[in-house]
Amino acid sequence: MARRLRPVDLDFVGTAPVRLVFAREISASPEQVFHALAEDVPGWTQWFSAVTLARATDGGAGREIRLRGGTRFTETVLAAKAPEVYAYRVDTTNAPGARALVEEWRLAPRGTGTRVQWTFAADGTAPFRVVLGLARAGLGRAFRDAVTSLDRRVTPR
C-alpha cells in the first residue's frame, strides 16, 4: 500500500535525520551525466540495476520509479540545474516506515570527467532509520556499480 510522505524541500538534504552521502569520480562529462539523470529517465533501467522501471511524469516535473523487490515511488523533481544538480523528493512509496525522502545528485567537473555525489536524505520511524544505517554499505555498493555502469554507457570509447 502506497503512503504519502511529508513534503519537504531541497533544504532537507542538509537537515535530514539520516544522510547517506556517496561520491565517485568518473570519466563522463557533467553534461553527459546530467543528461542521463534528468533527461533520459527511462534509461535509468540500463545503468542502475536496482531500477526496473523509470518514467518521467507531469512533463518531466515528476517521476515514477520501481525497484527490484517491489518498492515503488512517485516523486517530484526539486532541482534540475544542468549540469550541476538533479534532485527529487519521494511523494508516495510502499516502503514501510519512511516519512520523508530526498535524493540529490551533485555533479562537479574533475579534469575531463565528473565527480558524482549522491545524497540520500531521509526521515522515518526508528526502525526505518536503523535499517538505513545497516543498508549504508549496500547502498554505497549500488551507487558505485550504477555510476560505473553509467560511465560505460555514456562515455564514448
mmCIF file of C-alpha atoms in Angstrom:
data_model
loop_
_atom_site.group_PDB
_atom_site.id
_atom_site.type_symbol
_atom_site.label_atom_id
_atom_site.label_comp_id
_atom_site.label_asym_id
_atom_site.label_seq_id
_atom_site.Cartn_x
_atom_site.Cartn_y
_atom_site.Cartn_z
ATOM 1 C CA MET A 1 0.000 0.000 0.000
ATOM 2 C CA ALA A 2 1.457 3.361 -1.022
ATOM 3 C CA ARG A 3 1.611 6.063 1.625
ATOM 4 C CA ARG A 4 2.061 9.801 1.202
ATOM 5 C CA LEU A 5 5.286 11.152 2.711
ATOM 6 C CA ARG A 6 5.856 14.569 4.274
ATOM 7 C CA PRO A 7 6.501 17.147 1.540
ATOM 8 C CA VAL A 8 9.978 18.562 2.143
ATOM 9 C CA ASP A 9 12.104 20.890 0.030
ATOM 10 C CA LEU A 10 15.700 20.740 -1.142
ATOM 11 C CA ASP A 11 16.984 22.144 2.176
ATOM 12 C CA PHE A 12 16.044 18.781 3.719
ATOM 13 C CA VAL A 13 19.234 17.353 2.163
ATOM 14 C CA GLY A 14 21.234 19.278 4.777
ATOM 15 C CA THR A 15 18.921 18.762 7.755
ATOM 16 C CA ALA A 16 17.567 15.221 7.421
ATOM 17 C CA PRO A 17 17.990 12.913 10.434
ATOM 18 C CA VAL A 18 19.621 10.338 8.139
ATOM 19 C CA ARG A 19 22.046 11.475 5.446
ATOM 20 C CA LEU A 20 23.951 8.933 3.405
ATOM 21 C CA VAL A 21 26.491 10.568 1.082
ATOM 22 C CA PHE A 22 28.446 8.717 -1.592
ATOM 23 C CA ALA A 23 30.844 10.106 -4.210
ATOM 24 C CA ARG A 24 32.840 8.781 -7.142
ATOM 25 C CA GLU A 25 34.841 10.272 -9.986
ATOM 26 C CA ILE A 26 34.095 9.070 -13.499
ATOM 27 C CA SER A 27 35.339 9.945 -16.974
ATOM 28 C CA ALA A 28 31.969 11.099 -18.390
ATOM 29 C CA SER A 29 31.430 14.846 -18.593
ATOM 30 C CA PRO A 30 28.981 16.598 -16.240
ATOM 31 C CA GLU A 31 26.742 17.282 -19.255
ATOM 32 C CA GLN A 32 26.636 13.573 -20.163
ATOM 33 C CA VAL A 33 25.872 12.575 -16.577
ATOM 34 C CA PHE A 34 23.192 15.242 -16.170
ATOM 35 C CA HIS A 35 21.520 14.137 -19.403
ATOM 36 C CA ALA A 36 21.391 10.524 -18.172
ATOM 37 C CA LEU A 37 19.982 11.574 -14.788
ATOM 38 C CA ALA A 38 17.446 14.219 -15.748
ATOM 39 C CA GLU A 39 16.652 13.940 -19.440
ATOM 40 C CA ASP A 40 16.797 10.185 -20.082
ATOM 41 C CA VAL A 41 14.759 8.961 -17.108
ATOM 42 C CA PRO A 42 13.743 5.655 -18.806
ATOM 43 C CA GLY A 43 17.464 4.983 -19.362
ATOM 44 C CA TRP A 44 17.979 4.533 -15.588
ATOM 45 C CA THR A 45 16.980 0.876 -16.039
ATOM 46 C CA GLN A 46 20.016 0.420 -18.299
ATOM 47 C CA TRP A 47 22.626 1.577 -15.777
ATOM 48 C CA PHE A 48 21.114 1.378 -12.263
ATOM 49 C CA SER A 49 20.487 -2.343 -11.750
ATOM 50 C CA ALA A 50 18.068 -1.860 -8.830
ATOM 51 C CA VAL A 51 15.711 0.185 -11.051
ATOM 52 C CA THR A 52 13.220 -1.899 -13.024
ATOM 53 C CA LEU A 53 11.003 0.956 -14.242
ATOM 54 C CA ALA A 54 11.679 4.666 -14.549
ATOM 55 C CA ARG A 55 9.471 7.136 -16.320
ATOM 56 C CA ALA A 56 9.018 10.873 -16.295
ATOM 57 C CA THR A 57 5.587 12.176 -15.310
ATOM 58 C CA ASP A 58 3.927 15.595 -15.439
ATOM 59 C CA GLY A 59 6.044 16.712 -18.391
ATOM 60 C CA GLY A 60 9.278 15.941 -16.527
ATOM 61 C CA ALA A 61 8.246 17.559 -13.229
ATOM 62 C CA GLY A 62 7.788 14.135 -11.645
ATOM 63 C CA ARG A 63 8.942 10.545 -11.884
ATOM 64 C CA GLU A 64 7.600 7.061 -11.293
ATOM 65 C CA ILE A 65 10.206 4.561 -10.121
ATOM 66 C CA ARG A 66 10.058 0.831 -9.368
ATOM 67 C CA LEU A 67 12.876 -1.131 -7.788
ATOM 68 C CA ARG A 68 13.758 -4.820 -7.676
ATOM 69 C CA GLY A 69 11.874 -6.368 -4.791
ATOM 70 C CA GLY A 70 8.737 -4.340 -5.442
ATOM 71 C CA THR A 71 9.450 -0.949 -3.871
ATOM 72 C CA ARG A 72 7.634 1.837 -5.716
ATOM 73 C CA PHE A 73 7.994 5.614 -5.619
ATOM 74 C CA THR A 74 6.250 8.618 -7.104
ATOM 75 C CA GLU A 75 8.481 11.659 -6.991
ATOM 76 C CA THR A 76 8.598 15.392 -7.592
ATOM 77 C CA VAL A 77 11.704 16.892 -9.181
ATOM 78 C CA LEU A 78 13.001 19.620 -6.840
ATOM 79 C CA ALA A 79 16.028 20.757 -8.851
ATOM 80 C CA ALA A 80 17.222 20.204 -12.396
ATOM 81 C CA LYS A 81 20.031 22.695 -12.933
ATOM 82 C CA ALA A 82 22.208 21.483 -15.794
ATOM 83 C CA PRO A 83 24.875 20.263 -15.416
ATOM 84 C CA GLU A 84 25.250 20.740 -11.653
ATOM 85 C CA VAL A 85 22.372 19.251 -9.677
ATOM 86 C CA TYR A 86 19.415 16.941 -10.058
ATOM 87 C CA ALA A 87 17.227 16.248 -7.020
ATOM 88 C CA TYR A 88 13.834 14.773 -6.311
ATOM 89 C CA ARG A 89 11.517 14.192 -3.362
ATOM 90 C CA VAL A 90 9.569 10.985 -2.809
ATOM 91 C CA ASP A 91 5.879 11.829 -2.520
ATOM 92 C CA THR A 92 4.438 8.324 -2.146
ATOM 93 C CA THR A 93 6.017 4.942 -1.526
ATOM 94 C CA ASN A 94 5.178 1.474 -0.321
ATOM 95 C CA ALA A 95 8.438 1.345 1.697
ATOM 96 C CA PRO A 96 7.447 0.877 5.344
ATOM 97 C CA GLY A 97 8.467 3.457 7.924
ATOM 98 C CA ALA A 98 9.531 6.252 5.567
ATOM 99 C CA ARG A 99 8.268 9.739 6.454
ATOM 100 C CA ALA A 100 10.344 11.983 4.143
ATOM 101 C CA LEU A 101 12.959 11.269 1.487
ATOM 102 C CA VAL A 102 15.021 13.392 -0.915
ATOM 103 C CA GLU A 103 17.782 12.235 -3.234
ATOM 104 C CA GLU A 104 20.265 14.757 -4.589
ATOM 105 C CA TRP A 105 22.832 14.185 -7.333
ATOM 106 C CA ARG A 106 25.584 16.864 -7.428
ATOM 107 C CA LEU A 107 27.945 16.967 -10.393
ATOM 108 C CA ALA A 108 31.270 18.786 -10.432
ATOM 109 C CA PRO A 109 33.923 18.862 -13.172
ATOM 110 C CA ARG A 110 37.097 16.901 -12.343
ATOM 111 C CA GLY A 111 39.661 17.189 -15.105
ATOM 112 C CA THR A 112 37.857 15.926 -18.195
ATOM 113 C CA GLY A 113 35.393 13.917 -16.098
ATOM 114 C CA THR A 114 32.929 14.380 -13.257
ATOM 115 C CA ARG A 115 32.760 13.966 -9.515
ATOM 116 C CA VAL A 116 29.317 12.494 -8.880
ATOM 117 C CA GLN A 117 27.936 12.875 -5.353
ATOM 118 C CA TRP A 118 24.678 11.223 -4.334
ATOM 119 C CA THR A 119 22.997 12.215 -1.068
ATOM 120 C CA PHE A 120 20.179 10.067 0.255
ATOM 121 C CA ALA A 121 18.379 12.190 2.873
ATOM 122 C CA ALA A 122 15.619 10.561 4.889
ATOM 123 C CA ASP A 123 13.400 10.625 7.940
ATOM 124 C CA GLY A 124 11.271 7.830 9.237
ATOM 125 C CA THR A 125 10.402 5.670 12.167
ATOM 126 C CA ALA A 126 13.206 4.483 14.439
ATOM 127 C CA PRO A 127 13.288 1.022 12.786
ATOM 128 C CA PHE A 128 13.420 2.671 9.343
ATOM 129 C CA ARG A 129 16.407 4.808 10.393
ATOM 130 C CA VAL A 130 18.186 1.747 11.825
ATOM 131 C CA VAL A 131 17.602 -0.200 8.608
ATOM 132 C CA LEU A 132 19.026 2.674 6.542
ATOM 133 C CA GLY A 133 22.118 2.718 8.730
ATOM 134 C CA LEU A 134 22.552 -1.014 8.212
ATOM 135 C CA ALA A 135 21.944 -0.592 4.471
ATOM 136 C CA ARG A 136 24.705 2.029 4.078
ATOM 137 C CA ALA A 137 27.283 -0.405 2.685
ATOM 138 C CA GLY A 138 24.797 -1.923 0.238
ATOM 139 C CA LEU A 139 23.595 1.476 -0.947
ATOM 140 C CA GLY A 140 27.203 2.567 -1.389
ATOM 141 C CA ARG A 141 27.944 -0.517 -3.474
ATOM 142 C CA ALA A 142 24.772 0.040 -5.537
ATOM 143 C CA PHE A 143 25.830 3.664 -6.132
ATOM 144 C CA ARG A 144 29.386 2.695 -7.179
ATOM 145 C CA ASP A 145 28.120 -0.026 -9.515
ATOM 146 C CA ALA A 146 25.458 2.265 -11.011
ATOM 147 C CA VAL A 147 27.817 5.186 -11.613
ATOM 148 C CA THR A 148 30.446 2.859 -13.115
ATOM 149 C CA SER A 149 27.792 1.413 -15.439
ATOM 150 C CA LEU A 150 26.545 4.907 -16.296
ATOM 151 C CA ASP A 151 30.087 5.958 -17.156
ATOM 152 C CA ARG A 152 30.475 2.978 -19.515
ATOM 153 C CA ARG A 153 27.107 3.744 -21.102
ATOM 154 C CA VAL A 154 27.638 7.451 -21.854
ATOM 155 C CA THR A 155 31.399 7.803 -22.396
ATOM 156 C CA PRO A 156 32.498 7.241 -25.995
ATOM 157 C CA ARG A 157 35.251 4.643 -26.197
#
